mmCIF file of C-alpha atoms in Angstrom:
data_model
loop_
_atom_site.group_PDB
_atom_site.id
_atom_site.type_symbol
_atom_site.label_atom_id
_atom_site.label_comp_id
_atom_site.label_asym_id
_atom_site.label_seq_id
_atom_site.Cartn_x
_atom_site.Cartn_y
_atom_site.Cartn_z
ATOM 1 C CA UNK A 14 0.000 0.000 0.000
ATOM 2 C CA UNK A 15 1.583 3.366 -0.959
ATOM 3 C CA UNK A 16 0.137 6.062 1.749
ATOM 4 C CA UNK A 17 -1.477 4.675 5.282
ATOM 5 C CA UNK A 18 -4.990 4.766 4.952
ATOM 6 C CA UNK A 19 -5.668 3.982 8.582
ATOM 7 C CA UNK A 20 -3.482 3.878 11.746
ATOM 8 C CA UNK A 21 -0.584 1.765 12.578
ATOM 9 C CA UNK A 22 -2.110 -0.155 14.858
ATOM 10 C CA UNK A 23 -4.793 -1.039 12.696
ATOM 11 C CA UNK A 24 -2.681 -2.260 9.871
ATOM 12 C CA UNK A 25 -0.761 -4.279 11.768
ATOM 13 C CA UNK A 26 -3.383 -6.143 13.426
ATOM 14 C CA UNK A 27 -4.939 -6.310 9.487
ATOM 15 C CA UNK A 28 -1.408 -8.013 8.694
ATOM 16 C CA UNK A 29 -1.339 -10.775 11.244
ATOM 17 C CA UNK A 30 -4.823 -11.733 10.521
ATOM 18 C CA UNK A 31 -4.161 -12.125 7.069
ATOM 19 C CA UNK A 32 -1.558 -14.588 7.912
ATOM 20 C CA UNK A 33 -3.842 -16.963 9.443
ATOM 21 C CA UNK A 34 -5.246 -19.718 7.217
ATOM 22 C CA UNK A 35 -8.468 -19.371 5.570
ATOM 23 C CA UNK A 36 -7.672 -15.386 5.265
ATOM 24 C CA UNK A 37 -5.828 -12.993 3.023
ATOM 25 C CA UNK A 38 -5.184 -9.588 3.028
ATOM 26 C CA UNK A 39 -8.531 -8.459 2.015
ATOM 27 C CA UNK A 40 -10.893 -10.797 3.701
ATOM 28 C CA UNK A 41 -8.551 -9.644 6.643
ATOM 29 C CA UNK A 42 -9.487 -6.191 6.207
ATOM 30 C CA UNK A 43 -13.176 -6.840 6.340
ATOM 31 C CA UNK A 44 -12.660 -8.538 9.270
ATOM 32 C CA UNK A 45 -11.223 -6.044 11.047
ATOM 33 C CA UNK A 46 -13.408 -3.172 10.255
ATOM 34 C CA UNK A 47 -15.918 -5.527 11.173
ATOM 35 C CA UNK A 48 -14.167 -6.073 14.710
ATOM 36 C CA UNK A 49 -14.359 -2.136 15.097
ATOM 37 C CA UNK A 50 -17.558 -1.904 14.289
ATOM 38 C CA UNK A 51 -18.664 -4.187 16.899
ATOM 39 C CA UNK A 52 -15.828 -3.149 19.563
ATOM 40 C CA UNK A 53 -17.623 -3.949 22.284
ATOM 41 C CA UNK A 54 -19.406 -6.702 21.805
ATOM 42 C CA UNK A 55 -16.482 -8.635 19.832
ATOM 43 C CA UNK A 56 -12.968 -6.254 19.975
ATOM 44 C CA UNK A 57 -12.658 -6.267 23.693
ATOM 45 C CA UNK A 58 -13.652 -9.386 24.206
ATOM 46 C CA UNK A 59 -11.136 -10.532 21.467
ATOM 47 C CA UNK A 60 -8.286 -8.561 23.170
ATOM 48 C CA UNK A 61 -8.940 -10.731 26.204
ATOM 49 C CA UNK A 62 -9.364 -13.610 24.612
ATOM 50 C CA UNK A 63 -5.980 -13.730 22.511
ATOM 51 C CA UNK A 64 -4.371 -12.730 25.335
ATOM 52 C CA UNK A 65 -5.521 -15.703 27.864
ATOM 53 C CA UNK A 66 -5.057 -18.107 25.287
ATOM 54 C CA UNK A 67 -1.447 -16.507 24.414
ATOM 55 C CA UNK A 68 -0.794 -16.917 28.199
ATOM 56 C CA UNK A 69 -2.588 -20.275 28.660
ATOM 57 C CA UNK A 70 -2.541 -22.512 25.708
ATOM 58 C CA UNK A 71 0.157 -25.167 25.963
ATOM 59 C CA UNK A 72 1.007 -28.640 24.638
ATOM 60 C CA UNK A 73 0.167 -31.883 26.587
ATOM 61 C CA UNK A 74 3.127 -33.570 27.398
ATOM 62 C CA UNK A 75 1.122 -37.126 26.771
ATOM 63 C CA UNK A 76 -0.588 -36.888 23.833
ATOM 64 C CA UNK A 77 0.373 -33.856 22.127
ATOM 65 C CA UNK A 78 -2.724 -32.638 21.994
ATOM 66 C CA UNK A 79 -3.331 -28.303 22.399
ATOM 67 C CA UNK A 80 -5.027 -27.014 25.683
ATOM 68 C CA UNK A 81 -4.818 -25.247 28.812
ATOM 69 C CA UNK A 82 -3.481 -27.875 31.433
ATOM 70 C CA UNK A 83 -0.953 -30.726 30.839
ATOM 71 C CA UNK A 84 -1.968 -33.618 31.202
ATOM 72 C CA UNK A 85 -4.990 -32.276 28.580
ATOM 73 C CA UNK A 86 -8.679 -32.477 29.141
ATOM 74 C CA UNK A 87 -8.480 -35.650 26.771
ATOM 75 C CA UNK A 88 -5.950 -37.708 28.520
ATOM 76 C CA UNK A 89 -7.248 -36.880 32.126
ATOM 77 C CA UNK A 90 -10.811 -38.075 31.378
ATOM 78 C CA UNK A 91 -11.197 -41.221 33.249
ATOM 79 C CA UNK A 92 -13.838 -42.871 31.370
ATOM 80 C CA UNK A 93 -11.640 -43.120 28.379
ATOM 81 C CA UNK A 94 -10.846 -46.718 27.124
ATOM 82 C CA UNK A 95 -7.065 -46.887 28.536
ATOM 83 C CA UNK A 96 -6.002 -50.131 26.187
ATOM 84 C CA UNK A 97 -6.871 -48.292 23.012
ATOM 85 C CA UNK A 98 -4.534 -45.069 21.848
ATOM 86 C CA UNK A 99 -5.694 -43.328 18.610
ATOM 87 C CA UNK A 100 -2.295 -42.187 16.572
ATOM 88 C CA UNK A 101 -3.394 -38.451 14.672
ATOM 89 C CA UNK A 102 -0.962 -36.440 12.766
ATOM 90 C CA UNK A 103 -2.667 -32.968 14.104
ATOM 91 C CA UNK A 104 -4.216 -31.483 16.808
ATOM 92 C CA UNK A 105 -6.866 -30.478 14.442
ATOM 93 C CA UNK A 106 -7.299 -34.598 13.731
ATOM 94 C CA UNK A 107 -8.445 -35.099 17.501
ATOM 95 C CA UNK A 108 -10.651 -32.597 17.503
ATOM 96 C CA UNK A 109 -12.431 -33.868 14.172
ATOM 97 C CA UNK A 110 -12.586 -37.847 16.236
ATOM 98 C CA UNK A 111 -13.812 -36.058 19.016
ATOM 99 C CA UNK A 112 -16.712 -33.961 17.325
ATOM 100 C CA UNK A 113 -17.712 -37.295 15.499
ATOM 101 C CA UNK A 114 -17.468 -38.821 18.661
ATOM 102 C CA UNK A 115 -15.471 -41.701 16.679
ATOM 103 C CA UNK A 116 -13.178 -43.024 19.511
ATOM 104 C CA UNK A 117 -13.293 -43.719 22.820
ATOM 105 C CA UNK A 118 -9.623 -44.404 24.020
ATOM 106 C CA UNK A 119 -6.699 -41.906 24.035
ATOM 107 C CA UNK A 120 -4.644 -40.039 21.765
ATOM 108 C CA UNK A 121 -1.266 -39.443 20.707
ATOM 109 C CA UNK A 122 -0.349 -36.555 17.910
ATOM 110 C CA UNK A 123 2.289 -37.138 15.895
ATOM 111 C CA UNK A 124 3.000 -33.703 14.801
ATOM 112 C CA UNK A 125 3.125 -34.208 11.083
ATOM 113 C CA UNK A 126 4.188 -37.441 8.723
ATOM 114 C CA UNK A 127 7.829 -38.692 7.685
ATOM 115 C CA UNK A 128 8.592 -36.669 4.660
ATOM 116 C CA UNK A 129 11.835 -37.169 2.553
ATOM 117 C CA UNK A 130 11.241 -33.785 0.581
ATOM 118 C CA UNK A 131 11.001 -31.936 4.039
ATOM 119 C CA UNK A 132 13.514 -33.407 5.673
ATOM 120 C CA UNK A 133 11.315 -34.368 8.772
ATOM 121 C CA UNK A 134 12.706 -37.782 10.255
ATOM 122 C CA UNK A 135 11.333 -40.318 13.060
ATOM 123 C CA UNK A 136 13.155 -38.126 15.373
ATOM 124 C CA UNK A 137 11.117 -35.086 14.105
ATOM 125 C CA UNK A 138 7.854 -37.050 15.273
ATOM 126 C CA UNK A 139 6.650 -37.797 18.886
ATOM 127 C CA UNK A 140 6.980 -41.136 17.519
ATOM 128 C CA UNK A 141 9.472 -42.562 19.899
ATOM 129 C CA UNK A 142 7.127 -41.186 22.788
ATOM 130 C CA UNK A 143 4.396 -43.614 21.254
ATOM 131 C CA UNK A 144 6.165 -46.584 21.182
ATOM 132 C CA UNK A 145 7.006 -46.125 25.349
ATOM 133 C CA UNK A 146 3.068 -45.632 25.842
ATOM 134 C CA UNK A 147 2.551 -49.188 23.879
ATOM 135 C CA UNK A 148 5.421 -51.077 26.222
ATOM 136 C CA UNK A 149 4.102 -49.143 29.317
ATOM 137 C CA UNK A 150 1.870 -52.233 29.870
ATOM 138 C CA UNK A 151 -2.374 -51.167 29.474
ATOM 139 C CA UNK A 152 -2.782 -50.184 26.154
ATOM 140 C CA UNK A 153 -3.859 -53.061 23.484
ATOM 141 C CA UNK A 154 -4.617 -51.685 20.545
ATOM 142 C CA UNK A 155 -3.508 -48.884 18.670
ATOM 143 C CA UNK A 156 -5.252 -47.284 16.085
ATOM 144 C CA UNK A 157 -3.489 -45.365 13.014
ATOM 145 C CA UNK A 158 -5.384 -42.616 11.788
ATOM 146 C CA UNK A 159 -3.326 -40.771 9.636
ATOM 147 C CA UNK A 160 -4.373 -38.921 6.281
ATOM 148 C CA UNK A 161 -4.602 -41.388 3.366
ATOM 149 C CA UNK A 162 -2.351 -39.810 1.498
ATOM 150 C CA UNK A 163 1.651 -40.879 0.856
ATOM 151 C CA UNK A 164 3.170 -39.310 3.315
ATOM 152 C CA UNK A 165 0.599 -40.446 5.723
ATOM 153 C CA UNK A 166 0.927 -44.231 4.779
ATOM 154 C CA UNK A 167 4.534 -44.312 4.768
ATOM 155 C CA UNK A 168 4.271 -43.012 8.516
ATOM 156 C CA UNK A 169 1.916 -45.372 9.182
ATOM 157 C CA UNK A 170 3.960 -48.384 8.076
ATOM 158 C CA UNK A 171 6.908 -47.603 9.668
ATOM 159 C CA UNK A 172 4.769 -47.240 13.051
ATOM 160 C CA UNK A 173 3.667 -50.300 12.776
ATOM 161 C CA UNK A 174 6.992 -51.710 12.456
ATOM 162 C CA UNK A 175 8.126 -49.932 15.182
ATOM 163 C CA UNK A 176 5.575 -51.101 17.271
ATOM 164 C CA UNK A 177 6.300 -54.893 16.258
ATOM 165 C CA UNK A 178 7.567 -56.080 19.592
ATOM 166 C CA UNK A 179 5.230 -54.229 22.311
ATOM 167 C CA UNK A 180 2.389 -57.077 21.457
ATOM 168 C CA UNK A 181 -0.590 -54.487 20.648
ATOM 169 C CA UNK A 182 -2.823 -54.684 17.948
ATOM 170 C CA UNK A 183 -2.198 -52.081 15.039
ATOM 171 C CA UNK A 184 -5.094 -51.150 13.101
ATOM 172 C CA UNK A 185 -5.845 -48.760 10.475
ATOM 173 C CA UNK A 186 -9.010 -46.948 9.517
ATOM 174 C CA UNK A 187 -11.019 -48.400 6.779
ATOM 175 C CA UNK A 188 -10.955 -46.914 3.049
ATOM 176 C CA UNK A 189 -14.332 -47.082 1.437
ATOM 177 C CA UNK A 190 -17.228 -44.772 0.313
ATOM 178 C CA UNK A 191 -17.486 -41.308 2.142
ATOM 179 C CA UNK A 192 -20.714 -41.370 4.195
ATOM 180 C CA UNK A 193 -23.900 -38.935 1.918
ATOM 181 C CA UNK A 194 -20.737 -39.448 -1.151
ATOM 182 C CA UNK A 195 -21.577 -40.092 -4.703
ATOM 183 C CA UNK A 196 -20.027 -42.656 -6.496
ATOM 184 C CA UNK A 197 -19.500 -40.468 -9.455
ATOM 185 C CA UNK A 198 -17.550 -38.228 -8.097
ATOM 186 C CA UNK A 199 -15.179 -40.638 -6.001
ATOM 187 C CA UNK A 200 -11.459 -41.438 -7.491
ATOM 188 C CA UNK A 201 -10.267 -44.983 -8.591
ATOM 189 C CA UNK A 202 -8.497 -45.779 -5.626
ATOM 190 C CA UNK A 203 -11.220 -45.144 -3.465
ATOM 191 C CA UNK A 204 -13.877 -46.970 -5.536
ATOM 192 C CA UNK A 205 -11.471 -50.043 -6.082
ATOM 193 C CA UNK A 206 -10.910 -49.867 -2.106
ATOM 194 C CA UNK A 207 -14.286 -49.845 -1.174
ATOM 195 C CA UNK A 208 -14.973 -52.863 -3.593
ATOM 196 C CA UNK A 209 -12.501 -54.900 -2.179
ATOM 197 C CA UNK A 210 -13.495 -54.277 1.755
ATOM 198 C CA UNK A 211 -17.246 -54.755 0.472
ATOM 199 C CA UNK A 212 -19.149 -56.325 2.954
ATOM 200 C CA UNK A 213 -22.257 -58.924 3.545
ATOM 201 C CA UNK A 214 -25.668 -56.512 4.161
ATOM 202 C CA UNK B 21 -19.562 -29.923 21.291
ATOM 203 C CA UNK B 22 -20.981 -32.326 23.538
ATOM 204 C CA UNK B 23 -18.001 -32.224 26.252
ATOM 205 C CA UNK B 24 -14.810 -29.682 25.697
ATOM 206 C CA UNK B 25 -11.841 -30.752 23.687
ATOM 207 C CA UNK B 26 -9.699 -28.182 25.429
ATOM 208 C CA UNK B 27 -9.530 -25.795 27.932
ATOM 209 C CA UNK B 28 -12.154 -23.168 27.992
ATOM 210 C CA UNK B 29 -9.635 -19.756 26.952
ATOM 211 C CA UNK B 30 -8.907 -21.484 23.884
ATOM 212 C CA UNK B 31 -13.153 -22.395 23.445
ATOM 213 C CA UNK B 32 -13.546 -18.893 24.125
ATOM 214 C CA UNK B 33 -10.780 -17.855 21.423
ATOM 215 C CA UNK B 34 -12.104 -20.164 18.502
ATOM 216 C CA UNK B 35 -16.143 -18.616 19.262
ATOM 217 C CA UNK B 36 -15.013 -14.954 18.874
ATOM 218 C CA UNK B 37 -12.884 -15.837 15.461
ATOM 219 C CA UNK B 38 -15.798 -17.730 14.416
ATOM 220 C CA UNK B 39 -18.040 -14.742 14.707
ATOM 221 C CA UNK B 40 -15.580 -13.606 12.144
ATOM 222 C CA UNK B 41 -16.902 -12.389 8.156
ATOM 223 C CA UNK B 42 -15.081 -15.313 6.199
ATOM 224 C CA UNK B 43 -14.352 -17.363 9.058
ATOM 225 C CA UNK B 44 -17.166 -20.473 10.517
ATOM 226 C CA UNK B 45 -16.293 -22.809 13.010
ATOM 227 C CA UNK B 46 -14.324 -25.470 11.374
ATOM 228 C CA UNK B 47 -11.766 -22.402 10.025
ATOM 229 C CA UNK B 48 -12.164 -20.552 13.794
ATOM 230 C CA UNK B 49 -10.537 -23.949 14.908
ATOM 231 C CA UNK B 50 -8.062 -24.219 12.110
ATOM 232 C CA UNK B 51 -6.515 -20.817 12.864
ATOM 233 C CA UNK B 52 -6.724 -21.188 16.728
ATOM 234 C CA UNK B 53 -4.285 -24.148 15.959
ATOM 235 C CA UNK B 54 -2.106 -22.124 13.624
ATOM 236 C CA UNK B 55 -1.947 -19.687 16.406
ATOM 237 C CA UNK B 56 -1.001 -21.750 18.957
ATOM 238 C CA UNK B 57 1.657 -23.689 17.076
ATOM 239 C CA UNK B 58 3.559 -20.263 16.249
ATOM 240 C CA UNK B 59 2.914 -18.419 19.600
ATOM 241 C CA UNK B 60 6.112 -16.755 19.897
ATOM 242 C CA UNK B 61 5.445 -15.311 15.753
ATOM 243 C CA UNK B 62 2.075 -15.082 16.045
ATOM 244 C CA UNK B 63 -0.275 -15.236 18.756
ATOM 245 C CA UNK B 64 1.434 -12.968 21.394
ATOM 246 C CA UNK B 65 1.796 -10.291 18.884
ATOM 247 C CA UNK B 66 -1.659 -10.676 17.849
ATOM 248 C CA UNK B 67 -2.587 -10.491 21.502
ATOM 249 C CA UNK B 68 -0.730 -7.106 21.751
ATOM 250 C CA UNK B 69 -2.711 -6.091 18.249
ATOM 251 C CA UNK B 70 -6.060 -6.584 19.232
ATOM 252 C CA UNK B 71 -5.294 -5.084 22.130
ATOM 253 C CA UNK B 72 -3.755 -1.900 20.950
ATOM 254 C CA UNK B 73 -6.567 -1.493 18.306
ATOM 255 C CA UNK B 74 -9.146 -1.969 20.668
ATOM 256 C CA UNK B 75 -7.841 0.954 22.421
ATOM 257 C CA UNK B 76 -7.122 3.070 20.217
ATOM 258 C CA UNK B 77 -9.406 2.575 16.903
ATOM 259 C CA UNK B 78 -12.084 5.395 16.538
ATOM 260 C CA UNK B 79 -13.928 6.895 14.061
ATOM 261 C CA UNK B 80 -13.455 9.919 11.837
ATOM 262 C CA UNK B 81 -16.108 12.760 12.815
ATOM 263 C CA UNK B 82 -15.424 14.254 9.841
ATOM 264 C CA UNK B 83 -15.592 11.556 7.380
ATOM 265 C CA UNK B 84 -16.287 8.338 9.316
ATOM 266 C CA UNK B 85 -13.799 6.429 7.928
ATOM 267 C CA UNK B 86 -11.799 4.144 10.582
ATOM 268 C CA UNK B 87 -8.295 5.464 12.130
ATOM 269 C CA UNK B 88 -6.269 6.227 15.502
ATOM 270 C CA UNK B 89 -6.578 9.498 15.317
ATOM 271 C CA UNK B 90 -9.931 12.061 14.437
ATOM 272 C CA UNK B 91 -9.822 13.585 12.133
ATOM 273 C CA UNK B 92 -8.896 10.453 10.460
ATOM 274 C CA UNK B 93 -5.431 10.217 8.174
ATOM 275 C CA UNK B 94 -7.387 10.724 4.793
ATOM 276 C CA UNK B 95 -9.119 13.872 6.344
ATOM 277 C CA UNK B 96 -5.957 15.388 7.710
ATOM 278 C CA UNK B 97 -3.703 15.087 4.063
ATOM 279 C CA UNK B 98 -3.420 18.299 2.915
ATOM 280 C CA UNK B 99 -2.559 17.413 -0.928
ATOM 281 C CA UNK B 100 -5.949 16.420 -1.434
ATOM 282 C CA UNK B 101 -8.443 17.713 -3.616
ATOM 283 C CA UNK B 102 -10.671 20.059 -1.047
ATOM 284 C CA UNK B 103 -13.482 20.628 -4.078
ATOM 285 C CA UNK B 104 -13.995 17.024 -4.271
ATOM 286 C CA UNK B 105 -15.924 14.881 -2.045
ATOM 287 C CA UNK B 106 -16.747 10.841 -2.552
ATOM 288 C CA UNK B 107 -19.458 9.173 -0.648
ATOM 289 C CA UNK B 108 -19.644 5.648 0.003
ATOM 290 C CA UNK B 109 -21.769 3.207 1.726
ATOM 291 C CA UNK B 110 -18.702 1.479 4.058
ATOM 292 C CA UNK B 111 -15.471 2.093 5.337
ATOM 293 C CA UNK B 112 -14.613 -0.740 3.590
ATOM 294 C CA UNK B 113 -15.317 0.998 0.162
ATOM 295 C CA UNK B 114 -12.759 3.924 1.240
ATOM 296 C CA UNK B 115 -10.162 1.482 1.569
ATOM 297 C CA UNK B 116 -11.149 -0.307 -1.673
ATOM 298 C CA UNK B 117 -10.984 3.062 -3.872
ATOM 299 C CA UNK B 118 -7.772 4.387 -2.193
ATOM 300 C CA UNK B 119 -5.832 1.458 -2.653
ATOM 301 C CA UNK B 120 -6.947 1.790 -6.514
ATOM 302 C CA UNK B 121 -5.783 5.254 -6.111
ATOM 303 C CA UNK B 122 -9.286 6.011 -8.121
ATOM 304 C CA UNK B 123 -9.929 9.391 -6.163
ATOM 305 C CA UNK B 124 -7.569 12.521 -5.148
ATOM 306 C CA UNK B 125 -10.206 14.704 -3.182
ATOM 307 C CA UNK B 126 -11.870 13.082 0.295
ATOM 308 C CA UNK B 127 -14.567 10.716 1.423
ATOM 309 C CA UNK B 128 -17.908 10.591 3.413
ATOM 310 C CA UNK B 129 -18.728 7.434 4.880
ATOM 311 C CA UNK B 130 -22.945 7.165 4.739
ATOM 312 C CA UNK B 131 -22.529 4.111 7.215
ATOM 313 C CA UNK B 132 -24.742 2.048 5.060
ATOM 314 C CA UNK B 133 -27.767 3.057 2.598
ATOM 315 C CA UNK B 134 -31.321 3.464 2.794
ATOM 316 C CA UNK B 135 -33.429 0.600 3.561
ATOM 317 C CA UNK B 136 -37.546 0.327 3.806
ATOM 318 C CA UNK B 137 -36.648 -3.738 4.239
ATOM 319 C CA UNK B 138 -34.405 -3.282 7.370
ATOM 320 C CA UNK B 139 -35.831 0.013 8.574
ATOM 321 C CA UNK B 140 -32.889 2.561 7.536
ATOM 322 C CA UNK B 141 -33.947 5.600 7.303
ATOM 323 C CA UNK B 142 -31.794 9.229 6.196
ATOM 324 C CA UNK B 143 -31.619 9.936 9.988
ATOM 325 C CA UNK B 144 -29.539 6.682 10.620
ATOM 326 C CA UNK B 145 -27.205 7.229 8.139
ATOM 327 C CA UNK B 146 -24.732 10.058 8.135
ATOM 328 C CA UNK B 147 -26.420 12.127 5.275
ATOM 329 C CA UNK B 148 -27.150 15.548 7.032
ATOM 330 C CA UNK B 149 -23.237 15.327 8.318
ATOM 331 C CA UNK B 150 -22.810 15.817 3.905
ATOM 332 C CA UNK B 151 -25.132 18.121 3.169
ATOM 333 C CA UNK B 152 -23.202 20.163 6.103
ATOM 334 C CA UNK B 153 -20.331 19.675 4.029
ATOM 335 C CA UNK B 154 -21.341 20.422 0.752
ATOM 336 C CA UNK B 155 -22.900 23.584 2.008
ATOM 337 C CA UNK B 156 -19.494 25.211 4.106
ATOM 338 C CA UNK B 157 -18.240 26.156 0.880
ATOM 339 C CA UNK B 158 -15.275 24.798 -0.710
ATOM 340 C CA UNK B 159 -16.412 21.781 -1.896
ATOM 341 C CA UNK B 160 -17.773 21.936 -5.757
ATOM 342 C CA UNK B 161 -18.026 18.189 -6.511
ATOM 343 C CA UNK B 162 -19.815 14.729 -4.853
ATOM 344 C CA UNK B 163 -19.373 11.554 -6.165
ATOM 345 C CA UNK B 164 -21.654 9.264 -5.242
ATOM 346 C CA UNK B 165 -19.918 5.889 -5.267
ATOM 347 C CA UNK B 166 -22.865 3.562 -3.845
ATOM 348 C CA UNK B 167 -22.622 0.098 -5.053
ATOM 349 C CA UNK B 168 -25.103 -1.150 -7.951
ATOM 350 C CA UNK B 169 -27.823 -1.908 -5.783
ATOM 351 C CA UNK B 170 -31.304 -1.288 -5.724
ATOM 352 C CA UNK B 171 -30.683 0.405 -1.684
ATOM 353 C CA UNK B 172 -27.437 2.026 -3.106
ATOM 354 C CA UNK B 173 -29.368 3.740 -5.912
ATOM 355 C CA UNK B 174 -32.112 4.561 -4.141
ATOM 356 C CA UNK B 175 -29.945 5.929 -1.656
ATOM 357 C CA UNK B 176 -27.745 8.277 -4.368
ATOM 358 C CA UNK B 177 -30.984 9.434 -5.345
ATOM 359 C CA UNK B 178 -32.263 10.571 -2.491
ATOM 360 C CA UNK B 179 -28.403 11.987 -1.791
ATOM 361 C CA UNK B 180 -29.213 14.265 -5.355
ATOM 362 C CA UNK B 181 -32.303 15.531 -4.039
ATOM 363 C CA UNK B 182 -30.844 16.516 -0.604
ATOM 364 C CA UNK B 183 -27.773 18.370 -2.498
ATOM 365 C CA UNK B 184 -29.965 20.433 -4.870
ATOM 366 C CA UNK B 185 -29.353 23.547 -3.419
ATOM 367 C CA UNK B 186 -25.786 23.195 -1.999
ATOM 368 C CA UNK B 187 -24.710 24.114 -5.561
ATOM 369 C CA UNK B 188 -22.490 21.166 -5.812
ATOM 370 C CA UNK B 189 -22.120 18.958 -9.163
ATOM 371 C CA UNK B 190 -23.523 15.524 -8.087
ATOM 372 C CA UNK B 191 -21.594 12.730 -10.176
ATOM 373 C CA UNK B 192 -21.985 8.950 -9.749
ATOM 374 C CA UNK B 193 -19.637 6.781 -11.340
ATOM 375 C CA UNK B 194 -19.812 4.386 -14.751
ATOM 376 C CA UNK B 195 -21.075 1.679 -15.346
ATOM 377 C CA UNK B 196 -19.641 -0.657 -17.965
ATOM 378 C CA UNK B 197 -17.520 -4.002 -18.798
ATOM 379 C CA UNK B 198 -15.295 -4.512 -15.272
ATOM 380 C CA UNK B 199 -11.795 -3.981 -16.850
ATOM 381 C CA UNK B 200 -10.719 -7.547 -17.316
ATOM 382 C CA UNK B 201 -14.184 -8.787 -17.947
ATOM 383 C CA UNK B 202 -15.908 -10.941 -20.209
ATOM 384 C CA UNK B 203 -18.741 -10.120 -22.137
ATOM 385 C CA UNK B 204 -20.009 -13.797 -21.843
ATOM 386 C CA UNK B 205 -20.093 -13.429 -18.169
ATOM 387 C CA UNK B 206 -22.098 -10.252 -17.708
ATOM 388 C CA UNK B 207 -25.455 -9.706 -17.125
ATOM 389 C CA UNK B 208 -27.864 -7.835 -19.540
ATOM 390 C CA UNK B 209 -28.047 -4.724 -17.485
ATOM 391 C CA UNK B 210 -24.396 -4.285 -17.379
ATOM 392 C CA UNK B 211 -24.049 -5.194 -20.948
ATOM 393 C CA UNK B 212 -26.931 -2.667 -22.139
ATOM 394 C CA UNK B 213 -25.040 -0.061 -19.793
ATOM 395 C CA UNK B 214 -22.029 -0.371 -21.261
ATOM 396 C CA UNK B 215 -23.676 -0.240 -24.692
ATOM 397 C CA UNK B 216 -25.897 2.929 -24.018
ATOM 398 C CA UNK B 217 -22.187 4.937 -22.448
ATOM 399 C CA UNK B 218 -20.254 3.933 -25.613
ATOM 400 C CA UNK B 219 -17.678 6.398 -26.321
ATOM 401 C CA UNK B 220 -15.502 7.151 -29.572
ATOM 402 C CA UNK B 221 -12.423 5.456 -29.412
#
C-alpha cells in the first residue's frame, strides 16, 4: 500500500490476521473493520481472549494434543478406554474424532508425517514417545489414523513396524465410500478400495 | 460440542474468530491451531494487536472512515483535492478506492444506505453530516460511489435531491464491462449499460 490509509495499529493487526489460514489480506481487512464496528461486543472481548489463550494454551506432554493444562482435558478423562490409543498427525485430527465422537480411548499426535522432501525424520515425530506408551503395559490396541495420502501411509507403516515387539494390535481406519458421497464423483483408488473391503448386508 | 476438547480460553478464542466475516467454526478452529503452534510469531503479537486497536481505533467525525486518530489520516492530508468529495456506503469501500488510487479529493462514509426492508432511514445514516459539508463552501463536486444496488441507488438518489441547493455537481460513477471482464459473463443490465455509455475510441 503506498500512503497509510488507517493507523498503525490497525494495519498491523490487518497483517497478522491475514496470515492466518483461511484469510488474506482483504478478507482480513473486512474482518477487522468488522471487529471495530462491533468493539464492544467482539474487539474487547477478542483482546482478552488472545491474550488468555497466548498466556494459557500449551502442549500436553502425553498426547500432544493443544489445551490449557498438561496432562490435557483428553488424557485426564477417566472414562476413556485406557487399552486403546488413537495415533493423529494434528491437533486439528483429535478434535475432528472427538466432534464425530469416533473413539473412545486416548490419543497421541504425531506432529506431522515422515517426509523425505522436508527433511522431517522419526526423530522429528513424537513417535518414539508412542512406542514407550505401547510397552508401558495397558494399552492393546492402537489405532493409526493418519491422512490417506503418501506421506501419511509411509508413517503409518513404519509405526507399525516400530511397534512390532510391544504385542498391541495395530489397526488402520477403513478406506471405502465417504458417508452422503456419490459414487460419481469418487477417485479410482477409493472406488477399487471400497470394492474390495465390500461387505455382507 | 458435547463435552470440551480443550480448555475453555482457547473455546472462548475459537467462538469470537468464528463470529468472524469469512471465518465459521471449522476455520475458527483451524486458525486457533495455527496460532497456537507459532505463539512466539504469532499469537502474542496478535494479543498485543487486538489489544492496541481496541484501544485506540475510533472513528473519523469528519468523514467516518476508521483510524487512531480524528480527524482520520485521509481527512488530515493536505494534498488532497478540497473541491472534491466521494461518498460511500462502508469504510470498507474507502479502503477499496484508495488502494486503486481512483480518487484525489476526500470521502464521506454514509454508514450504510437506505433501507424500507431493514428500517434505515436518512436519519440513521450520516447524510445531514454531507449536506453540512457540501454547504461550508469549498467543496464543488460529490461523487456518489454507492454500489449497484437497488438500496445504493435509491440511496444516491435521495443523496441528489438533498444536495440540490448546496450548488455542488452531483456525479456517480460508470457503469460498464469490469476492466478484465468478459462479455459472456455479464449480465444484460451491465451489458446494455455499457452499450448505451459507448464512447468514440
Amino acid at each position: 500500500m503506498a500512503s497509510p490509509l488507517t493507523g498503525p495499529e490497525i494495519e498491523r493487526l490487518i497483517d497478522l490476521l491475514a496470515k492466518l489460514p483461511g484469510l488474506g489480506p482483504r478478507s482480513a481487512r473486512r474482518a477487522v473493520l468488522h471487529l471495530i464496528k462491533k468493539k464492544e461486543a467482539l474487539l474487547i472481548p477478542l483482546a482478552r481472549a488472545v491474550s488468555d489463550a497466548a498466556e494459557k494454551a500449551m502442549i500436553c506432554s502425553v498426547c500432544g494434543n493443544v489445551d490449557t493444562r498438561d496432562p490435557c482435558t483428553v488424557c485426564c478423562d477417566q472414562r476413556r478406554d485406557v487399552s486403546s490409543i488413537c495415533v493423529i498427525e494434528d491437533v486439528g485430527d483429535l478434535w475432528a474424532l472427538e466432534r464425530a465422537g469416533a473413539h473412545k480411548g486416548y490419543y497421541h499426535v504425531l506432529g506431522g508425517t515422515l517426509s523425505a522432501l522436508d527433511g522431517i525424520g522419526p526423530d522429528d515425530l513424537s513417535i518414539g514417545k508412542l512406542v514407550e506408551r505401547c510397552h508401558a503395559g495397558e494399552v492393546k490396541e492402537v489405532i493409526l489414523a493418519m491422512n490417506a495420502t503418501v506421506d501419511g501411509q509411509a508413517t503409518a507403516h513404519y509405526i507399525t513396524d516400530q511397534l512390532e515387539t510391544a504385542g498391541v494390535a495395530v489397526y488402520r481406519l477403513a478406506h471405502g465410500v465417504p458417508v452422503g458421497g456419490e459414487l460419481d464423483y469418487l477417485d479410482d483408488g477409493t472406488l477399487s478400495a471400497a470394492m474390495r473391503a465390500k461387505r455382507l448386508v
